[in-house]
PDB file of N, H, CA, C and O in Angstrom:
ATOM      1  N   MET A   1      67.430 139.403-166.056  1.00  0.00           N
ATOM      2  CA  MET A   1      67.202 138.399-165.037  1.00  0.00           C
ATOM      3  C   MET A   1      68.503 138.014-164.348  1.00  0.00           C
ATOM      4  O   MET A   1      68.542 137.906-163.122  1.00  0.00           O
ATOM      5  N   TRP A   2      69.566 137.804-165.115  1.00  0.00           N
ATOM      6  H   TRP A   2      69.534 137.891-166.110  1.00  0.00           H
ATOM      7  CA  TRP A   2      70.814 137.318-164.523  1.00  0.00           C
ATOM      8  C   TRP A   2      71.414 138.301-163.528  1.00  0.00           C
ATOM      9  O   TRP A   2      72.071 137.890-162.571  1.00  0.00           O
ATOM     10  N   ASP A   3      71.195 139.593-163.744  1.00  0.00           N
ATOM     11  H   ASP A   3      70.661 139.927-164.521  1.00  0.00           H
ATOM     12  CA  ASP A   3      71.792 140.568-162.834  1.00  0.00           C
ATOM     13  C   ASP A   3      71.093 140.595-161.473  1.00  0.00           C
ATOM     14  O   ASP A   3      71.535 141.295-160.562  1.00  0.00           O
ATOM     15  N   GLU A   4      70.011 139.841-161.335  1.00  0.00           N
ATOM     16  H   GLU A   4      69.651 139.273-162.075  1.00  0.00           H
ATOM     17  CA  GLU A   4      69.283 139.797-160.072  1.00  0.00           C
ATOM     18  C   GLU A   4      69.680 138.600-159.217  1.00  0.00           C
ATOM     19  O   GLU A   4      69.129 138.411-158.133  1.00  0.00           O
ATOM     20  N   LEU A   5      70.628 137.788-159.686  1.00  0.00           N
ATOM     21  H   LEU A   5      71.076 137.942-160.567  1.00  0.00           H
ATOM     22  CA  LEU A   5      71.069 136.617-158.934  1.00  0.00           C
ATOM     23  C   LEU A   5      72.257 136.969-158.052  1.00  0.00           C
ATOM     24  O   LEU A   5      73.014 137.893-158.350  1.00  0.00           O
ATOM     25  N   PHE A   6      72.411 136.225-156.964  1.00  0.00           N
ATOM     26  H   PHE A   6      71.796 135.474-156.722  1.00  0.00           H
ATOM     27  CA  PHE A   6      73.598 136.382-156.137  1.00  0.00           C
ATOM     28  C   PHE A   6      74.797 135.751-156.823  1.00  0.00           C
ATOM     29  O   PHE A   6      75.936 136.152-156.587  1.00  0.00           O
ATOM     30  N   LEU A   7      74.543 134.762-157.673  1.00  0.00           N
ATOM     31  H   LEU A   7      73.617 134.436-157.866  1.00  0.00           H
ATOM     32  CA  LEU A   7      75.605 134.111-158.435  1.00  0.00           C
ATOM     33  C   LEU A   7      75.615 134.663-159.848  1.00  0.00           C
ATOM     34  O   LEU A   7      74.567 135.007-160.395  1.00  0.00           O
ATOM     35  N   THR A   8      76.795 134.747-160.438  1.00  0.00           N
ATOM     36  H   THR A   8      77.646 134.467-159.994  1.00  0.00           H
ATOM     37  CA  THR A   8      76.869 135.116-161.847  1.00  0.00           C
ATOM     38  C   THR A   8      76.453 133.893-162.664  1.00  0.00           C
ATOM     39  O   THR A   8      76.458 132.781-162.135  1.00  0.00           O
ATOM     40  N   PRO A   9      76.096 134.064-163.931  1.00  0.00           N
ATOM     41  CA  PRO A   9      75.757 132.902-164.755  1.00  0.00           C
ATOM     42  C   PRO A   9      76.878 131.860-164.786  1.00  0.00           C
ATOM     43  O   PRO A   9      76.610 130.659-164.762  1.00  0.00           O
ATOM     44  N   LYS A  10      78.129 132.317-164.839  1.00  0.00           N
ATOM     45  H   LYS A  10      78.347 133.293-164.858  1.00  0.00           H
ATOM     46  CA  LYS A  10      79.266 131.389-164.855  1.00  0.00           C
ATOM     47  C   LYS A  10      79.333 130.608-163.537  1.00  0.00           C
ATOM     48  O   LYS A  10      79.538 129.394-163.546  1.00  0.00           O
ATOM     49  N   GLU A  11      79.165 131.294-162.420  1.00  0.00           N
ATOM     50  H   GLU A  11      78.999 132.280-162.412  1.00  0.00           H
ATOM     51  CA  GLU A  11      79.193 130.627-161.111  1.00  0.00           C
ATOM     52  C   GLU A  11      78.059 129.613-160.980  1.00  0.00           C
ATOM     53  O   GLU A  11      78.239 128.540-160.403  1.00  0.00           O
ATOM     54  N   LEU A  12      76.897 129.957-161.516  1.00  0.00           N
ATOM     55  H   LEU A  12      76.751 130.829-161.985  1.00  0.00           H
ATOM     56  CA  LEU A  12      75.750 129.051-161.464  1.00  0.00           C
ATOM     57  C   LEU A  12      76.041 127.770-162.242  1.00  0.00           C
ATOM     58  O   LEU A  12      75.759 126.677-161.751  1.00  0.00           O
ATOM     59  N   ARG A  13      76.595 127.887-163.435  1.00  0.00           N
ATOM     60  H   ARG A  13      76.824 128.775-163.834  1.00  0.00           H
ATOM     61  CA  ARG A  13      76.912 126.709-164.248  1.00  0.00           C
ATOM     62  C   ARG A  13      77.965 125.842-163.557  1.00  0.00           C
ATOM     63  O   ARG A  13      77.863 124.615-163.572  1.00  0.00           O
ATOM     64  N   GLU A  14      78.974 126.473-162.953  1.00  0.00           N
ATOM     65  H   GLU A  14      79.056 127.470-162.942  1.00  0.00           H
ATOM     66  CA  GLU A  14      80.002 125.717-162.226  1.00  0.00           C
ATOM     67  C   GLU A  14      79.380 124.969-161.047  1.00  0.00           C
ATOM     68  O   GLU A  14      79.727 123.819-160.775  1.00  0.00           O
ATOM     69  N   TYR A  15      78.467 125.628-160.362  1.00  0.00           N
ATOM     70  H   TYR A  15      78.185 126.561-160.583  1.00  0.00           H
ATOM     71  CA  TYR A  15      77.785 124.991-159.232  1.00  0.00           C
ATOM     72  C   TYR A  15      76.964 123.794-159.712  1.00  0.00           C
ATOM     73  O   TYR A  15      76.963 122.745-159.069  1.00  0.00           O
ATOM     74  N   GLU A  16      76.271 123.946-160.833  1.00  0.00           N
ATOM     75  H   GLU A  16      76.272 124.799-161.356  1.00  0.00           H
ATOM     76  CA  GLU A  16      75.477 122.844-161.382  1.00  0.00           C
ATOM     77  C   GLU A  16      76.354 121.637-161.705  1.00  0.00           C
ATOM     78  O   GLU A  16      75.976 120.500-161.425  1.00  0.00           O
ATOM     79  N   LYS A  17      77.523 121.885-162.292  1.00  0.00           N
ATOM     80  H   LYS A  17      77.829 122.809-162.520  1.00  0.00           H
ATOM     81  CA  LYS A  17      78.427 120.778-162.634  1.00  0.00           C
ATOM     82  C   LYS A  17      78.911 120.062-161.377  1.00  0.00           C
ATOM     83  O   LYS A  17      78.945 118.832-161.338  1.00  0.00           O
ATOM     84  N   GLU A  18      79.283 120.820-160.353  1.00  0.00           N
ATOM     85  H   GLU A  18      79.256 121.819-160.385  1.00  0.00           H
ATOM     86  CA  GLU A  18      79.732 120.227-159.092  1.00  0.00           C
ATOM     87  C   GLU A  18      78.600 119.443-158.432  1.00  0.00           C
ATOM     88  O   GLU A  18      78.829 118.375-157.864  1.00  0.00           O
ATOM     89  N   ARG A  19      77.412 119.960-158.507  1.00  0.00           N
ATOM     90  H   ARG A  19      77.226 120.827-158.968  1.00  0.00           H
ATOM     91  CA  ARG A  19      76.240 119.345-157.867  1.00  0.00           C
ATOM     92  C   ARG A  19      75.914 117.984-158.488  1.00  0.00           C
ATOM     93  O   ARG A  19      75.451 117.081-157.790  1.00  0.00           O
ATOM     94  N   GLU A  20      76.150 117.832-159.787  1.00  0.00           N
ATOM     95  H   GLU A  20      76.526 118.565-160.354  1.00  0.00           H
ATOM     96  CA  GLU A  20      75.860 116.575-160.480  1.00  0.00           C
ATOM     97  C   GLU A  20      76.630 115.405-159.877  1.00  0.00           C
ATOM     98  O   GLU A  20      76.156 114.270-159.917  1.00  0.00           O
ATOM     99  N   LYS A  21      77.803 115.666-159.322  1.00  0.00           N
ATOM    100  H   LYS A  21      78.188 116.589-159.290  1.00  0.00           H
ATOM    101  CA  LYS A  21      78.609 114.601-158.718  1.00  0.00           C
ATOM    102  C   LYS A  21      77.916 113.973-157.512  1.00  0.00           C
ATOM    103  O   LYS A  21      78.145 112.804-157.203  1.00  0.00           O
ATOM    104  N   TRP A  22      77.091 114.728-156.847  1.00  0.00           N
ATOM    105  H   TRP A  22      76.905 115.678-157.099  1.00  0.00           H
ATOM    106  CA  TRP A  22      76.519 114.278-155.575  1.00  0.00           C
ATOM    107  C   TRP A  22      75.127 113.672-155.715  1.00  0.00           C
ATOM    108  O   TRP A  22      74.523 113.296-154.711  1.00  0.00           O
ATOM    109  N   HIS A  23      74.605 113.567-156.931  1.00  0.00           N
ATOM    110  H   HIS A  23      75.096 113.873-157.747  1.00  0.00           H
ATOM    111  CA  HIS A  23      73.295 112.924-157.115  1.00  0.00           C
ATOM    112  C   HIS A  23      73.409 111.440-156.796  1.00  0.00           C
ATOM    113  O   HIS A  23      74.312 110.760-157.282  1.00  0.00           O
ATOM    114  N   SER A  24      72.501 110.951-155.988  1.00  0.00           N
ATOM    115  H   SER A  24      71.768 111.504-155.593  1.00  0.00           H
ATOM    116  CA  SER A  24      72.479 109.516-155.681  1.00  0.00           C
ATOM    117  C   SER A  24      71.882 108.764-156.856  1.00  0.00           C
ATOM    118  O   SER A  24      70.986 109.263-157.536  1.00  0.00           O
ATOM    119  N   ARG A  25      72.377 107.584-157.085  1.00  0.00           N
ATOM    120  H   ARG A  25      73.105 107.179-156.533  1.00  0.00           H
ATOM    121  CA  ARG A  25      71.838 106.779-158.194  1.00  0.00           C
ATOM    122  C   ARG A  25      70.402 106.400-157.901  1.00  0.00           C
ATOM    123  O   ARG A  25      70.058 106.043-156.774  1.00  0.00           O
ATOM    124  N   GLY A  26      69.566 106.480-158.925  1.00  0.00           N
ATOM    125  H   GLY A  26      69.846 106.770-159.840  1.00  0.00           H
ATOM    126  CA  GLY A  26      68.172 106.088-158.785  1.00  0.00           C
ATOM    127  C   GLY A  26      67.283 107.158-158.161  1.00  0.00           C
ATOM    128  O   GLY A  26      66.067 106.985-158.077  1.00  0.00           O
ATOM    129  N   ARG A  27      67.872 108.240-157.734  1.00  0.00           N
ATOM    130  H   ARG A  27      68.860 108.381-157.803  1.00  0.00           H
ATOM    131  CA  ARG A  27      67.068 109.319-157.155  1.00  0.00           C
ATOM    132  C   ARG A  27      67.014 110.481-158.128  1.00  0.00           C
ATOM    133  O   ARG A  27      67.993 110.801-158.802  1.00  0.00           O
ATOM    134  N   ARG A  28      65.875 111.089-158.183  1.00  0.00           N
ATOM    135  H   ARG A  28      65.080 110.828-157.636  1.00  0.00           H
ATOM    136  CA  ARG A  28      65.753 112.250-159.078  1.00  0.00           C
ATOM    137  C   ARG A  28      66.318 113.491-158.397  1.00  0.00           C
ATOM    138  O   ARG A  28      66.237 113.615-157.175  1.00  0.00           O
ATOM    139  N   PRO A  29      66.882 114.398-159.164  1.00  0.00           N
ATOM    140  CA  PRO A  29      67.423 115.623-158.563  1.00  0.00           C
ATOM    141  C   PRO A  29      66.305 116.476-157.962  1.00  0.00           C
ATOM    142  O   PRO A  29      65.188 116.506-158.479  1.00  0.00           O
ATOM    143  N   ARG A  30      66.609 117.146-156.899  1.00  0.00           N
ATOM    144  H   ARG A  30      67.516 117.122-156.479  1.00  0.00           H
ATOM    145  CA  ARG A  30      65.622 118.013-156.264  1.00  0.00           C
ATOM    146  C   ARG A  30      65.494 119.315-157.039  1.00  0.00           C
ATOM    147  O   ARG A  30      66.466 119.804-157.614  1.00  0.00           O
ATOM    148  N   PRO A  31      64.294 119.869-157.050  1.00  0.00           N
ATOM    149  CA  PRO A  31      64.124 121.153-157.758  1.00  0.00           C
ATOM    150  C   PRO A  31      64.831 122.281-157.003  1.00  0.00           C
ATOM    151  O   PRO A  31      65.058 122.187-155.797  1.00  0.00           O
ATOM    152  N   TRP A  32      65.166 123.324-157.715  1.00  0.00           N
ATOM    153  H   TRP A  32      64.981 123.401-158.695  1.00  0.00           H
ATOM    154  CA  TRP A  32      65.810 124.485-157.127  1.00  0.00           C
ATOM    155  C   TRP A  32      64.748 125.469-156.688  1.00  0.00           C
ATOM    156  O   TRP A  32      63.653 125.512-157.249  1.00  0.00           O
ATOM    157  N   MET A  33      65.074 126.252-155.691  1.00  0.00           N
ATOM    158  H   MET A  33      65.963 126.217-155.235  1.00  0.00           H
ATOM    159  CA  MET A  33      64.189 127.331-155.269  1.00  0.00           C
ATOM    160  C   MET A  33      64.950 128.638-155.429  1.00  0.00           C
ATOM    161  O   MET A  33      66.099 128.757-155.005  1.00  0.00           O
ATOM    162  N   VAL A  34      64.309 129.599-156.032  1.00  0.00           N
ATOM    163  H   VAL A  34      63.375 129.503-156.376  1.00  0.00           H
ATOM    164  CA  VAL A  34      64.925 130.900-156.228  1.00  0.00           C
ATOM    165  C   VAL A  34      64.060 131.938-155.527  1.00  0.00           C
ATOM    166  O   VAL A  34      62.841 131.957-155.692  1.00  0.00           O
ATOM    167  N   LEU A  35      64.685 132.783-154.760  1.00  0.00           N
ATOM    168  H   LEU A  35      65.676 132.768-154.625  1.00  0.00           H
ATOM    169  CA  LEU A  35      63.983 133.865-154.074  1.00  0.00           C
ATOM    170  C   LEU A  35      64.441 135.187-154.654  1.00  0.00           C
ATOM    171  O   LEU A  35      65.637 135.431-154.809  1.00  0.00           O
ATOM    172  N   LYS A  36      63.491 136.025-154.968  1.00  0.00           N
ATOM    173  H   LYS A  36      62.519 135.827-154.842  1.00  0.00           H
ATOM    174  CA  LYS A  36      63.798 137.353-155.474  1.00  0.00           C
ATOM    175  C   LYS A  36      63.420 138.348-154.382  1.00  0.00           C
ATOM    176  O   LYS A  36      62.253 138.459-154.007  1.00  0.00           O
ATOM    177  N   LEU A  37      64.404 139.060-153.885  1.00  0.00           N
ATOM    178  H   LEU A  37      65.352 138.970-154.190  1.00  0.00           H
ATOM    179  CA  LEU A  37      64.177 139.998-152.794  1.00  0.00           C
ATOM    180  C   LEU A  37      63.920 141.394-153.339  1.00  0.00           C
ATOM    181  O   LEU A  37      64.597 141.849-154.261  1.00  0.00           O
ATOM    182  N   LYS A  38      62.935 142.064-152.760  1.00  0.00           N
ATOM    183  H   LYS A  38      62.385 141.694-152.012  1.00  0.00           H
ATOM    184  CA  LYS A  38      62.620 143.441-153.153  1.00  0.00           C
ATOM    185  C   LYS A  38      62.662 144.325-151.913  1.00  0.00           C
ATOM    186  O   LYS A  38      62.433 143.864-150.795  1.00  0.00           O
ATOM    187  N   ASN A  39      62.951 145.572-152.127  1.00  0.00           N
ATOM    188  H   ASN A  39      63.137 145.946-153.035  1.00  0.00           H
ATOM    189  CA  ASN A  39      62.929 146.573-151.056  1.00  0.00           C
ATOM    190  C   ASN A  39      63.748 146.141-149.835  1.00  0.00           C
ATOM    191  O   ASN A  39      63.303 146.298-148.698  1.00  0.00           O
ATOM    192  N   VAL A  40      64.931 145.604-150.073  1.00  0.00           N
ATOM    193  H   VAL A  40      65.293 145.476-150.997  1.00  0.00           H
ATOM    194  CA  VAL A  40      65.801 145.181-148.978  1.00  0.00           C
ATOM    195  C   VAL A  40      66.353 146.439-148.313  1.00  0.00           C
ATOM    196  O   VAL A  40      66.834 147.351-148.985  1.00  0.00           O
ATOM    197  N   ARG A  41      66.276 146.475-146.992  1.00  0.00           N
ATOM    198  H   ARG A  41      65.885 145.734-146.446  1.00  0.00           H
ATOM    199  CA  ARG A  41      66.784 147.635-146.275  1.00  0.00           C
ATOM    200  C   ARG A  41      67.434 147.192-144.970  1.00  0.00           C
ATOM    201  O   ARG A  41      67.141 146.119-144.442  1.00  0.00           O
ATOM    202  N   LYS A  42      68.312 148.030-144.472  1.00  0.00           N
ATOM    203  H   LYS A  42      68.551 148.901-144.901  1.00  0.00           H
ATOM    204  CA  LYS A  42      68.978 147.755-143.220  1.00  0.00           C
ATOM    205  C   LYS A  42      68.182 148.418-142.100  1.00  0.00           C
ATOM    206  O   LYS A  42      67.824 149.592-142.195  1.00  0.00           O
ATOM    207  N   TYR A  43      67.910 147.666-141.047  1.00  0.00           N
ATOM    208  H   TYR A  43      68.201 146.713-140.970  1.00  0.00           H
ATOM    209  CA  TYR A  43      67.191 148.228-139.911  1.00  0.00           C
ATOM    210  C   TYR A  43      68.081 149.216-139.171  1.00  0.00           C
ATOM    211  O   TYR A  43      69.303 149.067-139.170  1.00  0.00           O
ATOM    212  N   PRO A  44      67.477 150.237-138.534  1.00  0.00           N
ATOM    213  CA  PRO A  44      68.276 151.208-137.785  1.00  0.00           C
ATOM    214  C   PRO A  44      69.117 150.561-136.673  1.00  0.00           C
ATOM    215  O   PRO A  44      70.221 151.022-136.383  1.00  0.00           O
ATOM    216  N   LYS A  45      68.600 149.504-136.060  1.00  0.00           N
ATOM    217  H   LYS A  45      67.703 149.129-136.297  1.00  0.00           H
ATOM    218  CA  LYS A  45      69.373 148.783-135.046  1.00  0.00           C
ATOM    219  C   LYS A  45      69.060 147.296-135.144  1.00  0.00           C
ATOM    220  O   LYS A  45      67.952 146.924-135.531  1.00  0.00           O
ATOM    221  N   PRO A  46      70.027 146.432-134.797  1.00  0.00           N
ATOM    222  CA  PRO A  46      69.787 144.986-134.869  1.00  0.00           C
ATOM    223  C   PRO A  46      68.729 144.556-133.853  1.00  0.00           C
ATOM    224  O   PRO A  46      68.656 145.098-132.751  1.00  0.00           O
ATOM    225  N   VAL A  47      67.916 143.580-134.237  1.00  0.00           N
ATOM    226  H   VAL A  47      67.976 143.139-135.132  1.00  0.00           H
ATOM    227  CA  VAL A  47      66.871 143.064-133.360  1.00  0.00           C
ATOM    228  C   VAL A  47      66.922 141.545-133.381  1.00  0.00           C
ATOM    229  O   VAL A  47      66.923 140.928-134.446  1.00  0.00           O
ATOM    230  N   LYS A  48      66.965 140.954-132.205  1.00  0.00           N
ATOM    231  H   LYS A  48      66.964 141.455-131.340  1.00  0.00           H
ATOM    232  CA  LYS A  48      66.934 139.498-132.102  1.00  0.00           C
ATOM    233  C   LYS A  48      65.472 139.053-132.164  1.00  0.00           C
ATOM    234  O   LYS A  48      64.658 139.517-131.365  1.00  0.00           O
ATOM    235  N   PRO A  49      65.122 138.159-133.103  1.00  0.00           N
ATOM    236  CA  PRO A  49      63.730 137.709-133.198  1.00  0.00           C
ATOM    237  C   PRO A  49      63.323 136.911-131.959  1.00  0.00           C
ATOM    238  O   PRO A  49      64.174 136.334-131.282  1.00  0.00           O
ATOM    239  N   PRO A  50      62.020 136.879-131.662  1.00  0.00           N
ATOM    240  CA  PRO A  50      61.560 136.171-130.464  1.00  0.00           C
ATOM    241  C   PRO A  50      61.844 134.663-130.485  1.00  0.00           C
ATOM    242  O   PRO A  50      62.062 134.060-129.434  1.00  0.00           O
ATOM    243  N   ARG A  51      61.843 134.059-131.667  1.00  0.00           N
ATOM    244  H   ARG A  51      61.666 134.548-132.520  1.00  0.00           H
ATOM    245  CA  ARG A  51      62.137 132.629-131.790  1.00  0.00           C
ATOM    246  C   ARG A  51      63.361 132.456-132.670  1.00  0.00           C
ATOM    247  O   ARG A  51      63.655 133.300-133.517  1.00  0.00           O
ATOM    248  N   PHE A  52      64.076 131.347-132.462  1.00  0.00           N
ATOM    249  H   PHE A  52      63.837 130.661-131.775  1.00  0.00           H
ATOM    250  CA  PHE A  52      65.244 131.037-133.279  1.00  0.00           C
ATOM    251  C   PHE A  52      64.839 130.879-134.744  1.00  0.00           C
ATOM    252  O   PHE A  52      63.827 130.247-135.046  1.00  0.00           O
ATOM    253  N   ILE A  53      65.620 131.448-135.642  1.00  0.00           N
ATOM    254  H   ILE A  53      66.442 131.962-135.397  1.00  0.00           H
ATOM    255  CA  ILE A  53      65.382 131.301-137.082  1.00  0.00           C
ATOM    256  C   ILE A  53      66.651 130.725-137.690  1.00  0.00           C
ATOM    257  O   ILE A  53      67.698 131.373-137.698  1.00  0.00           O
ATOM    258  N   ALA A  54      66.550 129.500-138.200  1.00  0.00           N
ATOM    259  H   ALA A  54      65.699 128.973-138.194  1.00  0.00           H
ATOM    260  CA  ALA A  54      67.692 128.825-138.813  1.00  0.00           C
ATOM    261  C   ALA A  54      68.049 129.492-140.137  1.00  0.00           C
ATOM    262  O   ALA A  54      67.271 130.279-140.675  1.00  0.00           O
ATOM    263  N   VAL A  55      69.226 129.173-140.653  1.00  0.00           N
ATOM    264  H   VAL A  55      69.858 128.533-140.215  1.00  0.00           H
ATOM    265  CA  VAL A  55      69.676 129.721-141.932  1.00  0.00           C
ATOM    266  C   VAL A  55      68.681 129.391-143.039  1.00  0.00           C
ATOM    267  O   VAL A  55      68.490 130.181-143.964  1.00  0.00           O
ATOM    268  N   SER A  56      68.051 128.226-142.944  1.00  0.00           N
ATOM    269  H   SER A  56      68.207 127.585-142.193  1.00  0.00           H
ATOM    270  CA  SER A  56      67.087 127.828-143.970  1.00  0.00           C
ATOM    271  C   SER A  56      65.805 128.642-143.901  1.00  0.00           C
ATOM    272  O   SER A  56      64.988 128.586-144.821  1.00  0.00           O
ATOM    273  N   GLY A  57      65.617 129.395-142.830  1.00  0.00           N
ATOM    274  H   GLY A  57      66.280 129.441-142.083  1.00  0.00           H
ATOM    275  CA  GLY A  57      64.457 130.277-142.710  1.00  0.00           C
ATOM    276  C   GLY A  57      63.348 129.698-141.867  1.00  0.00           C
ATOM    277  O   GLY A  57      63.408 128.548-141.432  1.00  0.00           O
ATOM    278  N   ARG A  58      62.345 130.502-141.646  1.00  0.00           N
ATOM    279  H   ARG A  58      62.296 131.436-141.999  1.00  0.00           H
ATOM    280  CA  ARG A  58      61.178 130.090-140.870  1.00  0.00           C
ATOM    281  C   ARG A  58      60.081 131.130-141.091  1.00  0.00           C
ATOM    282  O   ARG A  58      60.350 132.327-141.190  1.00  0.00           O
ATOM    283  N   TYR A  59      58.860 130.655-141.166  1.00  0.00           N
ATOM    284  H   TYR A  59      58.642 129.683-141.086  1.00  0.00           H
ATOM    285  CA  TYR A  59      57.739 131.574-141.218  1.00  0.00           C
ATOM    286  C   TYR A  59      57.601 132.224-139.859  1.00  0.00           C
ATOM    287  O   TYR A  59      57.790 131.574-138.830  1.00  0.00           O
ATOM    288  N   ILE A  60      57.270 133.510-139.852  1.00  0.00           N
ATOM    289  H   ILE A  60      57.116 134.038-140.688  1.00  0.00           H
ATOM    290  CA  ILE A  60      56.996 134.162-138.582  1.00  0.00           C
ATOM    291  C   ILE A  60      55.557 134.642-138.593  1.00  0.00           C
ATOM    292  O   ILE A  60      54.984 134.937-139.642  1.00  0.00           O
ATOM    293  N   LYS A  61      54.994 134.712-137.408  1.00  0.00           N
ATOM    294  H   LYS A  61      55.460 134.472-136.555  1.00  0.00           H
ATOM    295  CA  LYS A  61      53.611 135.153-137.276  1.00  0.00           C
ATOM    296  C   LYS A  61      53.554 136.664-137.441  1.00  0.00           C
ATOM    297  O   LYS A  61      54.539 137.371-137.232  1.00  0.00           O
ATOM    298  N   GLU A  62      52.385 137.134-137.818  1.00  0.00           N
ATOM    299  H   GLU A  62      51.585 136.559-137.988  1.00  0.00           H
ATOM    300  CA  GLU A  62      52.222 138.568-138.053  1.00  0.00           C
ATOM    301  C   GLU A  62      52.557 139.374-136.801  1.00  0.00           C
ATOM    302  O   GLU A  62      53.173 140.436-136.888  1.00  0.00           O
ATOM    303  N   GLU A  63      52.153 138.872-135.647  1.00  0.00           N
ATOM    304  H   GLU A  63      51.653 138.009-135.576  1.00  0.00           H
ATOM    305  CA  GLU A  63      52.443 139.590-134.395  1.00  0.00           C
ATOM    306  C   GLU A  63      53.951 139.628-134.120  1.00  0.00           C
ATOM    307  O   GLU A  63      54.456 140.616-133.587  1.00  0.00           O
ATOM    308  N   GLU A  64      54.671 138.558-134.481  1.00  0.00           N
ATOM    309  H   GLU A  64      54.261 137.756-134.914  1.00  0.00           H
ATOM    310  CA  GLU A  64      56.127 138.547-134.317  1.00  0.00           C
ATOM    311  C   GLU A  64      56.778 139.575-135.233  1.00  0.00           C
ATOM    312  O   GLU A  64      57.721 140.262-134.840  1.00  0.00           O
ATOM    313  N   CYS A  65      56.272 139.673-136.447  1.00  0.00           N
ATOM    314  H   CYS A  65      55.506 139.114-136.766  1.00  0.00           H
ATOM    315  CA  CYS A  65      56.794 140.649-137.407  1.00  0.00           C
ATOM    316  C   CYS A  65      56.589 142.068-136.868  1.00  0.00           C
ATOM    317  O   CYS A  65      57.506 142.889-136.913  1.00  0.00           O
ATOM    318  N   ARG A  66      55.400 142.352-136.365  1.00  0.00           N
ATOM    319  H   ARG A  66      54.656 141.685-136.329  1.00  0.00           H
ATOM    320  CA  ARG A  66      55.125 143.687-135.803  1.00  0.00           C
ATOM    321  C   ARG A  66      56.067 143.991-134.629  1.00  0.00           C
ATOM    322  O   ARG A  66      56.568 145.108-134.506  1.00  0.00           O
ATOM    323  N   GLU A  67      56.303 142.992-133.771  1.00  0.00           N
ATOM    324  H   GLU A  67      55.896 142.084-133.871  1.00  0.00           H
ATOM    325  CA  GLU A  67      57.189 143.189-132.626  1.00  0.00           C
ATOM    326  C   GLU A  67      58.617 143.467-133.070  1.00  0.00           C
ATOM    327  O   GLU A  67      59.278 144.333-132.497  1.00  0.00           O
ATOM    328  N   ILE A  68      59.106 142.752-134.075  1.00  0.00           N
ATOM    329  H   ILE A  68      58.568 142.048-134.540  1.00  0.00           H
ATOM    330  CA  ILE A  68      60.452 142.967-134.594  1.00  0.00           C
ATOM    331  C   ILE A  68      60.563 144.383-135.165  1.00  0.00           C
ATOM    332  O   ILE A  68      61.530 145.093-134.888  1.00  0.00           O
ATOM    333  N   LEU A  69      59.584 144.786-135.952  1.00  0.00           N
ATOM    334  H   LEU A  69      58.799 144.210-136.177  1.00  0.00           H
ATOM    335  CA  LEU A  69      59.603 146.130-136.534  1.00  0.00           C
ATOM    336  C   LEU A  69      59.529 147.195-135.447  1.00  0.00           C
ATOM    337  O   LEU A  69      60.200 148.223-135.543  1.00  0.00           O
ATOM    338  N   ARG A  70      58.728 146.963-134.423  1.00  0.00           N
ATOM    339  H   ARG A  70      58.183 146.128-134.346  1.00  0.00           H
ATOM    340  CA  ARG A  70      58.608 147.938-133.325  1.00  0.00           C
ATOM    341  C   ARG A  70      59.946 148.091-132.606  1.00  0.00           C
ATOM    342  O   ARG A  70      60.379 149.208-132.321  1.00  0.00           O
ATOM    343  N   ARG A  71      60.605 146.955-132.311  1.00  0.00           N
ATOM    344  H   ARG A  71      60.253 146.048-132.542  1.00  0.00           H
ATOM    345  CA  ARG A  71      61.879 147.001-131.609  1.00  0.00           C
ATOM    346  C   ARG A  71      62.992 147.585-132.483  1.00  0.00           C
ATOM    347  O   ARG A  71      63.979 148.116-131.973  1.00  0.00           O
ATOM    348  N   ALA A  72      62.821 147.480-133.817  1.00  0.00           N
ATOM    349  H   ALA A  72      62.020 147.049-134.231  1.00  0.00           H
ATOM    350  CA  ALA A  72      63.811 148.035-134.744  1.00  0.00           C
ATOM    351  C   ALA A  72      63.634 149.531-134.930  1.00  0.00           C
ATOM    352  O   ALA A  72      64.482 150.199-135.522  1.00  0.00           O
ATOM    353  N   GLY A  73      62.531 150.049-134.422  1.00  0.00           N
ATOM    354  H   GLY A  73      61.843 149.506-133.941  1.00  0.00           H
ATOM    355  CA  GLY A  73      62.281 151.488-134.550  1.00  0.00           C
ATOM    356  C   GLY A  73      61.644 151.865-135.868  1.00  0.00           C
ATOM    357  O   GLY A  73      61.787 152.994-136.339  1.00  0.00           O
ATOM    358  N   ILE A  74      60.935 150.911-136.465  1.00  0.00           N
ATOM    359  H   ILE A  74      60.819 149.994-136.083  1.00  0.00           H
ATOM    360  CA  ILE A  74      60.292 151.185-137.767  1.00  0.00           C
ATOM    361  C   ILE A  74      58.802 151.366-137.566  1.00  0.00           C
ATOM    362  O   ILE A  74      58.073 151.604-138.530  1.00  0.00           O
TER     363      ILE A  74
END
């Protein structure tokens, strides 16, 4: 499991310790979200999506996905 993280176990523990400093009093810590990526591949050419997608992500419609793949040559 650990070899599938972007962070090493040591880096994760260090991050957790740093994060504890920023918890507000009286508030519960927020849960973590972990994403496991499969079949990651590089597109033959870069494609700008039809709508802006922030770093935090965004759901895209099926038709948008098809258009991106078509423009990427897939």
